[in-house]
Coordinates of C-alpha atoms in Angstrom, one line a residue:
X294 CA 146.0 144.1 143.3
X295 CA 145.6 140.6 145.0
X296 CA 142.1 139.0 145.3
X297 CA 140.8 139.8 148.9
X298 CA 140.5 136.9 152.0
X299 CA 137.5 134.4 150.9
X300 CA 135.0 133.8 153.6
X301 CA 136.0 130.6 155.9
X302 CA 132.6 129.1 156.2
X303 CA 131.0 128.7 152.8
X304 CA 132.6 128.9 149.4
X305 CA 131.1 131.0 147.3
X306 CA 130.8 131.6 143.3
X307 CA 129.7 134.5 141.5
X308 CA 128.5 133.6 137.8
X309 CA 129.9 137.0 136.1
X310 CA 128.0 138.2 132.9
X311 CA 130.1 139.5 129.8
X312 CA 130.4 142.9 128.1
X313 CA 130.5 143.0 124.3
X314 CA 132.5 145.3 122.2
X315 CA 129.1 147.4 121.2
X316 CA 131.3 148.7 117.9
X317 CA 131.9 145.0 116.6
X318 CA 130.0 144.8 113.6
X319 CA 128.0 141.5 114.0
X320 CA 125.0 140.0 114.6
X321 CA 122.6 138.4 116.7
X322 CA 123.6 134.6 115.4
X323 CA 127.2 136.1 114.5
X324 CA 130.6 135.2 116.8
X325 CA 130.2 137.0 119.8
X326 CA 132.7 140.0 120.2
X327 CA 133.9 140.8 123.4
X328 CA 135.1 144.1 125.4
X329 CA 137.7 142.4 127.0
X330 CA 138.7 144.8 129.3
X331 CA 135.7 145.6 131.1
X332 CA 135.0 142.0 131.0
X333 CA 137.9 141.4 132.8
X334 CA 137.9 144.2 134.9
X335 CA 134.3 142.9 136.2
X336 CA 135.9 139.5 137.1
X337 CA 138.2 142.0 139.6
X338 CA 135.4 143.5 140.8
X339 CA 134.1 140.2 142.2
X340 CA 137.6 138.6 143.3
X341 CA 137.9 141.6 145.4
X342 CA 135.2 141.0 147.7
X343 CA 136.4 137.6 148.4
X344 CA 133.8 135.9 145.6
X345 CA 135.2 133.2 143.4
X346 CA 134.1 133.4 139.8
X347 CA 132.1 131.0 137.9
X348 CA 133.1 131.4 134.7
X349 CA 131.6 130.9 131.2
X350 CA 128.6 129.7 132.4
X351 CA 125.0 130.7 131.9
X352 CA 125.3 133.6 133.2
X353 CA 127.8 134.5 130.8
X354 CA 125.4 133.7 127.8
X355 CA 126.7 130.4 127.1
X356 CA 124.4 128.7 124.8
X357 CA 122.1 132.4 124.6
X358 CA 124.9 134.0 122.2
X359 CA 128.7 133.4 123.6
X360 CA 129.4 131.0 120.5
X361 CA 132.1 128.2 122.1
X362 CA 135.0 130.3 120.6
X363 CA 134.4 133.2 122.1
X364 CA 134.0 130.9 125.7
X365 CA 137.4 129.4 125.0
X366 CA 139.2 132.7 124.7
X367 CA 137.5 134.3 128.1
X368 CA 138.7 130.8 130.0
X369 CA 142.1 131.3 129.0
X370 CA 142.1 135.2 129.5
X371 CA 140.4 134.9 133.3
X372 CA 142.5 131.8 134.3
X373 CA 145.4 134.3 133.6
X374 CA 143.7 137.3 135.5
X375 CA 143.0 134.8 138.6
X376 CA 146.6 133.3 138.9
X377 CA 147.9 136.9 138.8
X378 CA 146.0 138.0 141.8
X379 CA 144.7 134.4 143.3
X380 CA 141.4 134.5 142.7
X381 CA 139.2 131.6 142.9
X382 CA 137.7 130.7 139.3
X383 CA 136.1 127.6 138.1
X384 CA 134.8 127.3 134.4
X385 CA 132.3 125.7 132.4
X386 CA 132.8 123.1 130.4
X387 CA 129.8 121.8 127.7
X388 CA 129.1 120.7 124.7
X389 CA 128.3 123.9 122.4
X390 CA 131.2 123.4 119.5
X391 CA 128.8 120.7 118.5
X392 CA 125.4 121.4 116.1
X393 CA 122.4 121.6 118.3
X394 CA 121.0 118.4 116.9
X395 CA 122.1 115.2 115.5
X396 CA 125.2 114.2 117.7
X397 CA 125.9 111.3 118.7
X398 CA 126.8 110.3 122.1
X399 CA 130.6 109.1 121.2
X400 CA 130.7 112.8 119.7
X401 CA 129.1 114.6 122.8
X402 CA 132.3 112.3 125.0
X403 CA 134.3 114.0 122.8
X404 CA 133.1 117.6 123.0
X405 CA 133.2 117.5 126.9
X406 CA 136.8 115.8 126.3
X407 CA 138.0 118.7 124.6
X408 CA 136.8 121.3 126.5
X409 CA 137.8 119.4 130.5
X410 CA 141.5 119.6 128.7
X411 CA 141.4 123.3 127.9
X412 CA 139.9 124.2 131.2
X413 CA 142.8 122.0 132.8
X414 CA 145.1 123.6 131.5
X415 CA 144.4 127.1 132.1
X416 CA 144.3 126.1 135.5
X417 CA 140.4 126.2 136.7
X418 CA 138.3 124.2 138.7
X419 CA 135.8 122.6 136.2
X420 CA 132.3 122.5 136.1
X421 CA 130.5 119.8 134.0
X422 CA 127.7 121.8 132.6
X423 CA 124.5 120.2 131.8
X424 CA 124.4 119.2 128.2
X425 CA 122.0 119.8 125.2
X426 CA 122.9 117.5 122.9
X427 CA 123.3 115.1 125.4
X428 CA 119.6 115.2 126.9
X429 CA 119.1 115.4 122.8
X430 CA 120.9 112.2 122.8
X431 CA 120.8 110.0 125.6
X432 CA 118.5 107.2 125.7
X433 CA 118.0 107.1 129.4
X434 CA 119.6 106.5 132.5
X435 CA 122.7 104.5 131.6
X436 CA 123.5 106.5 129.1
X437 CA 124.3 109.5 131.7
X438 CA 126.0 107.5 134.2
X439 CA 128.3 105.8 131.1
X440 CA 129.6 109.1 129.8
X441 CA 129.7 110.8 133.3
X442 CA 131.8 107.5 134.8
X443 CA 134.1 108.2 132.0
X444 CA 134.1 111.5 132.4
X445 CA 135.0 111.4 136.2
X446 CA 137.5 109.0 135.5
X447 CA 139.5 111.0 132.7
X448 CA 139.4 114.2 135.2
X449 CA 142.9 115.1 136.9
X450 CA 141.1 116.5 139.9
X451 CA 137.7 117.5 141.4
X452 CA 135.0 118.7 139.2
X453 CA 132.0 120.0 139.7
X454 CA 128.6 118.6 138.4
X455 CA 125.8 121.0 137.2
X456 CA 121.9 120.3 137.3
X457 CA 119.8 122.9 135.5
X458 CA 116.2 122.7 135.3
X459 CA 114.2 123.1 132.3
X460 CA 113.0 126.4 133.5
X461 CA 116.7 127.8 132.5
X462 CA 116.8 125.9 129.7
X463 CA 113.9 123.9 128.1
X464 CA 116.2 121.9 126.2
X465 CA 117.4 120.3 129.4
X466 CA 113.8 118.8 130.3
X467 CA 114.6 115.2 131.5
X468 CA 118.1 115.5 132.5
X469 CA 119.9 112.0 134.1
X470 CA 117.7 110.3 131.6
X471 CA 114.0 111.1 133.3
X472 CA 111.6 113.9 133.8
X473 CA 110.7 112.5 137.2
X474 CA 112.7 114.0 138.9
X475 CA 113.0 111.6 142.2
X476 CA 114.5 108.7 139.4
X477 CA 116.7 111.7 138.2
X478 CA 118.0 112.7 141.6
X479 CA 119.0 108.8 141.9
X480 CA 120.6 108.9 138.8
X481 CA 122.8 111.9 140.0
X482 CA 123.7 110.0 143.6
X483 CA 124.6 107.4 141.8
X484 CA 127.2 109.0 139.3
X485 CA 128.8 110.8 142.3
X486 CA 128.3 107.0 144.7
X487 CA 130.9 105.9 141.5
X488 CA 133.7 108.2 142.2
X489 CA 133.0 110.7 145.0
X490 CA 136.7 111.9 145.4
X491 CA 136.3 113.1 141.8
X492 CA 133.2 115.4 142.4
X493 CA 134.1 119.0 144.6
X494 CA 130.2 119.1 144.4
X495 CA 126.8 119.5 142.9
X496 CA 125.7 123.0 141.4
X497 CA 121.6 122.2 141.7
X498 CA 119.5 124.9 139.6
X499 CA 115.9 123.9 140.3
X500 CA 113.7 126.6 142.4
X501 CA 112.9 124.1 144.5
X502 CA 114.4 124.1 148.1
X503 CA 113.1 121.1 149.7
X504 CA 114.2 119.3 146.8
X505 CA 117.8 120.7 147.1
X506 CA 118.0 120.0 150.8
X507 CA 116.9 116.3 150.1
X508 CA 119.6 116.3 148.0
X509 CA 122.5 118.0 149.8
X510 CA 121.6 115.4 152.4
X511 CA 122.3 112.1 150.6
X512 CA 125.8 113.5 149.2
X513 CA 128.6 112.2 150.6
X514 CA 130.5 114.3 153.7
X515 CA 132.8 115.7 151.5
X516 CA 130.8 116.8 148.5
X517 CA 129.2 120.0 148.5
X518 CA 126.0 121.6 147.3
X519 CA 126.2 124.9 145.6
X520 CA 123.1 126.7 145.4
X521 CA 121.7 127.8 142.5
X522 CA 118.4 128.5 143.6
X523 CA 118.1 132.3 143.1
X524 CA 114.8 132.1 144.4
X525 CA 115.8 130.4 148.4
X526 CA 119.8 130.8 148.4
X527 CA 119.6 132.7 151.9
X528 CA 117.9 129.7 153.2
X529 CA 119.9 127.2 151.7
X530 CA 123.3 128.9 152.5
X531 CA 122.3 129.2 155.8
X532 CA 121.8 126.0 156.7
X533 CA 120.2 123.7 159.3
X534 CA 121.3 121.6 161.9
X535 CA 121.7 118.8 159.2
X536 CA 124.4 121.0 157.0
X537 CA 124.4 124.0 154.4
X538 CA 124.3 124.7 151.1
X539 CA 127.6 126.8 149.1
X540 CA 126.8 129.2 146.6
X541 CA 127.5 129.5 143.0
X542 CA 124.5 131.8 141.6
X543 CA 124.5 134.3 139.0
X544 CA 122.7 136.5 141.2
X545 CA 125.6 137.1 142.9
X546 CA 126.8 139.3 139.9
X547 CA 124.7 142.6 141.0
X548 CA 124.8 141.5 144.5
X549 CA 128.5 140.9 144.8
X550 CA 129.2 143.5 147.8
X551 CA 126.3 143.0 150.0
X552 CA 126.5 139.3 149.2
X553 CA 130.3 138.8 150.4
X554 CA 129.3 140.6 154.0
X555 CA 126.6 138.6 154.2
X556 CA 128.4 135.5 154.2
X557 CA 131.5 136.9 156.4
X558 CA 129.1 137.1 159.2
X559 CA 128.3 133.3 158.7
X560 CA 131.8 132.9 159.5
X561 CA 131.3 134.5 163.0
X562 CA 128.3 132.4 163.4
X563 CA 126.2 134.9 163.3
X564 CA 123.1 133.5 161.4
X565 CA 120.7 135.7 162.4
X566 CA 122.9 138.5 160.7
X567 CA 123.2 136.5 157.8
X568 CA 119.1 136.4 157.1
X569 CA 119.1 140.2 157.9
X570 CA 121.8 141.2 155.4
X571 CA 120.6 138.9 152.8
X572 CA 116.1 138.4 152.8
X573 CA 115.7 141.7 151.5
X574 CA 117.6 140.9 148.1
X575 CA 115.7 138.3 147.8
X576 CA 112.8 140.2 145.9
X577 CA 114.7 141.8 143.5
X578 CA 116.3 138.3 142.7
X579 CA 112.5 137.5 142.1
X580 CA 111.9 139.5 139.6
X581 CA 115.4 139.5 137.7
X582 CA 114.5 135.5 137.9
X583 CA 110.7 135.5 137.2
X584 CA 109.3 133.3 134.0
X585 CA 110.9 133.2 130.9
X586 CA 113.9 132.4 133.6
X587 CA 116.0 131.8 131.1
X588 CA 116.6 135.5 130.2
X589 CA 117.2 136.8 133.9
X590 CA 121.0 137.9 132.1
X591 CA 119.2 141.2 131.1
X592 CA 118.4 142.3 134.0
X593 CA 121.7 141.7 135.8
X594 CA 123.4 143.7 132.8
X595 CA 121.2 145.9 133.5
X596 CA 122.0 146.6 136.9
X597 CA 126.0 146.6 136.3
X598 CA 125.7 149.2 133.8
X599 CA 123.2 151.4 135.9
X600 CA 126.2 150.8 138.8
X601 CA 129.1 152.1 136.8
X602 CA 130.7 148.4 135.6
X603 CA 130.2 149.4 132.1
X604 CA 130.1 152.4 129.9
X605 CA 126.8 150.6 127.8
X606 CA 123.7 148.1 127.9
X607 CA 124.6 146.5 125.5
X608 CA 124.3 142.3 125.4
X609 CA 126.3 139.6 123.3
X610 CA 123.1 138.4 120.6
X611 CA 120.9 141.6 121.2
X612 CA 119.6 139.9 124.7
X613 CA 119.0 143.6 125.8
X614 CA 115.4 143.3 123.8
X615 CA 114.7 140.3 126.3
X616 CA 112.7 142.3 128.9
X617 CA 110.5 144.6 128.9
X618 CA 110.9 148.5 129.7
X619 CA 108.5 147.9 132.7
X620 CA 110.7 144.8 133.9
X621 CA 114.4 146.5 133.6
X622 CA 112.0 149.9 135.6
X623 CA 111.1 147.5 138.4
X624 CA 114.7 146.0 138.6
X625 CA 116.1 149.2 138.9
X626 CA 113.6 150.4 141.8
X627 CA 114.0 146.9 143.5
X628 CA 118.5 147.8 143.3
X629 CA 118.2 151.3 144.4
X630 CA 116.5 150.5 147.0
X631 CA 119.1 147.9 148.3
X632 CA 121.6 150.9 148.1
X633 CA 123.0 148.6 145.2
X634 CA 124.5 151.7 143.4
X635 CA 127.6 153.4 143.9
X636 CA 126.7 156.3 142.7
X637 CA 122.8 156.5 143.0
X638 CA 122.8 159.9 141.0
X639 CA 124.5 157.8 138.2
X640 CA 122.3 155.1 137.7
X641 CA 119.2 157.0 137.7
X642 CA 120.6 159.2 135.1
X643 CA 121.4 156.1 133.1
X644 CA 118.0 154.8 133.7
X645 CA 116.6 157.9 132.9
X646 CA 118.6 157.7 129.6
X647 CA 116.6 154.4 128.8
X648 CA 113.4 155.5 129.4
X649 CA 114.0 158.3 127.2
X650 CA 114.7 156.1 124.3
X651 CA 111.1 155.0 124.8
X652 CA 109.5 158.0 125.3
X653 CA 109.6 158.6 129.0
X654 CA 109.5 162.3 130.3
X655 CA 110.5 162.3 133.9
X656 CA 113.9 161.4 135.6
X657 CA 113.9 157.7 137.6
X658 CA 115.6 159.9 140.6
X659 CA 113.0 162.8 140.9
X660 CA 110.3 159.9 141.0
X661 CA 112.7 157.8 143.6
X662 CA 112.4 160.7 145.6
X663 CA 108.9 161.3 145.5
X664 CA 108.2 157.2 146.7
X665 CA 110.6 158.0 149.3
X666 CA 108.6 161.3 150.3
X667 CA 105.7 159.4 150.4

């Protein structure tokens, strides 16, 4: 199998999720076990719509339970899988094989050293994810635009940079050395001002549009903006008359099918289409997304078990207690009716299964039925 023909008008990222081995016998602070194969297999799922895969990421659990080891291994293994069938990957590279406190900034250099190489070498695009231990660390501005300069300058090629807000990750609260985030934006134009032929683009991860339009506007021509906004991204990729956002959102995991038409008819220029085929996910993306953000990776497992991606809902750390019953209920409504599922009669048996570990009575399809009906 070869990876199908990526759209021509916006490149576009999936952040893929992981599946554990639910035999391993660990736990919740343990090394993360993997089921590589269906891990794998979900990465082929994506590269044959066209998507490119983000890999190792948040999305993926990094920092929420996929220990660095384990991150290491699935770079290596999907760098492999993409070459084989030319799939477009890039992969994340941190700063998570250091303590969550204490390290110094010659040590955080270091940690991002280690990981660029690996990433190199397998052969993917990098992506400079934002750093705990360096917001832990840095002292302000200069700080940021020392280690990122030296960063951009070690790199064989482009990478590209990664801005997630605190409501992802509260650790990250004054990233580029402020918590305004006008002085932070600067800080960020200038880093990429320094050495734009080193920097593909910017992922930007805010929930906040007009702020990522500002943005994407004072890049320069060739540096791109990849949404992360799963709140606006139909917006955002679709542009105005002053340019476009590209996509690299973890949203894209459930929505991978409908997603990749969506975007093909941007490459007819048909906008209009575009807002048609994409607005309506934009509620379930909502919810999956809504406060604590940070564990929206529940409900998007969710959703590729209930479609048939995996034989369990099952989560690296236990991150399947993150949401409520109510919450994974709604994101299954919100999907089915999308026509998300393959096989509808599937994933409202599976759901049913769920609720029946609770306590529930009736089957998710007799009562999808009865809304329809009504």
């Amino acid at each position: 199998m070869t990876a199908a023909v990526r759209p021509r008008s916006r490149t576009v990222f999936a952040a893929a999720h992981v599946v554990p081995d639910p035999y391993a016998d660990t736990t919740p602070d343990g090394p993360a076990a993997l089921d590589w194969d269906a891990t794998l297999a979900f990465r082929h799922h994506l590269w044959s719509h066209g998507l490119g895969v983000a890999e190792a990421m948040d999305t993926a659990q990094r920092g929420m339970g996929l220990d660095w080891p384990a991150a290491a291994e699935l770079i290596r293994r999907s760098a492999a899988e993409a070459q084989a069938v030319g799939g477009l990957l890039a992969c994340g590279v941190g700063t998570d094989q250091l303590p969550p406190h204490g390290a110094s900034l010659a040590q955080v250099r270091a940690a991002y050293e280690e990981q660029l190489e690996l990433v190199e070498n397998a052969g993917g695009r990098p992506v400079l994810m934002a750093s705990r231990q360096l917001a832990a660390a840095a002292t302000g501005p200069d700080d940021y635009l020392d280690l990122y300069g030296h960063l951009l300058r070690q790199a064989a090629g482009p990478v590209v940079l990664h801005w997630l807000g605190p409501m992802f990750d509260p650790a990250l609260e004054g990233y580029w050395g402020s918590t305004d985030l006008d002085t932070a934006t600067d800080t960020l134009v200038r880093i990429i001002a320094g050495r734009p032929h080193k920097v593909d683009g910017v992922k930007v991860s805010l929930l906040d549009a007009g702020r990522e339009i500002r943005l994407r506007r004072r890049l320069p021509g060739a540096v791109r903006c990849y949404t992360g906004d799963d709140f606006h991204y139909p917006e955002l990729i679709a542009g105005d008359d002053h340019g476009h956002s590209d996509a690299l959102l973890g949203v894209f995991d459930p929505l991978a099918p409908l997603a990749a038409a969506a975007v093909r008819l941007l490459d007819e220029g048909d906008r209009e289409g575009f807002r048609a085929a994409l607005d309506p996910t934009v509620a379930l993306s909502r919810h999956l997304f809504r406060a604590p953000t940070r564990y929206y990776k529940t409900g998007v497992v969710l959703l590729a078990w209930l479609a048939g991606h995996q034989s369990h809902f099952t989560m690296v750390g236990g991150l399947q207690s993150a949401r409520s019953l109510p919450h994974l209920r709604r994101a299954y409504q919100l999907a089915d009716g999308l026509g998300l599922f393959p096989d509808p009669e599937l994933a409202a048996a599976r759901m049913g299964r769920l609720l029946a570990v609770y306590g529930a009575e009736r089957t998710e399809r007799a009562e999808s039925t009865e809304r329809a009906e009504t």
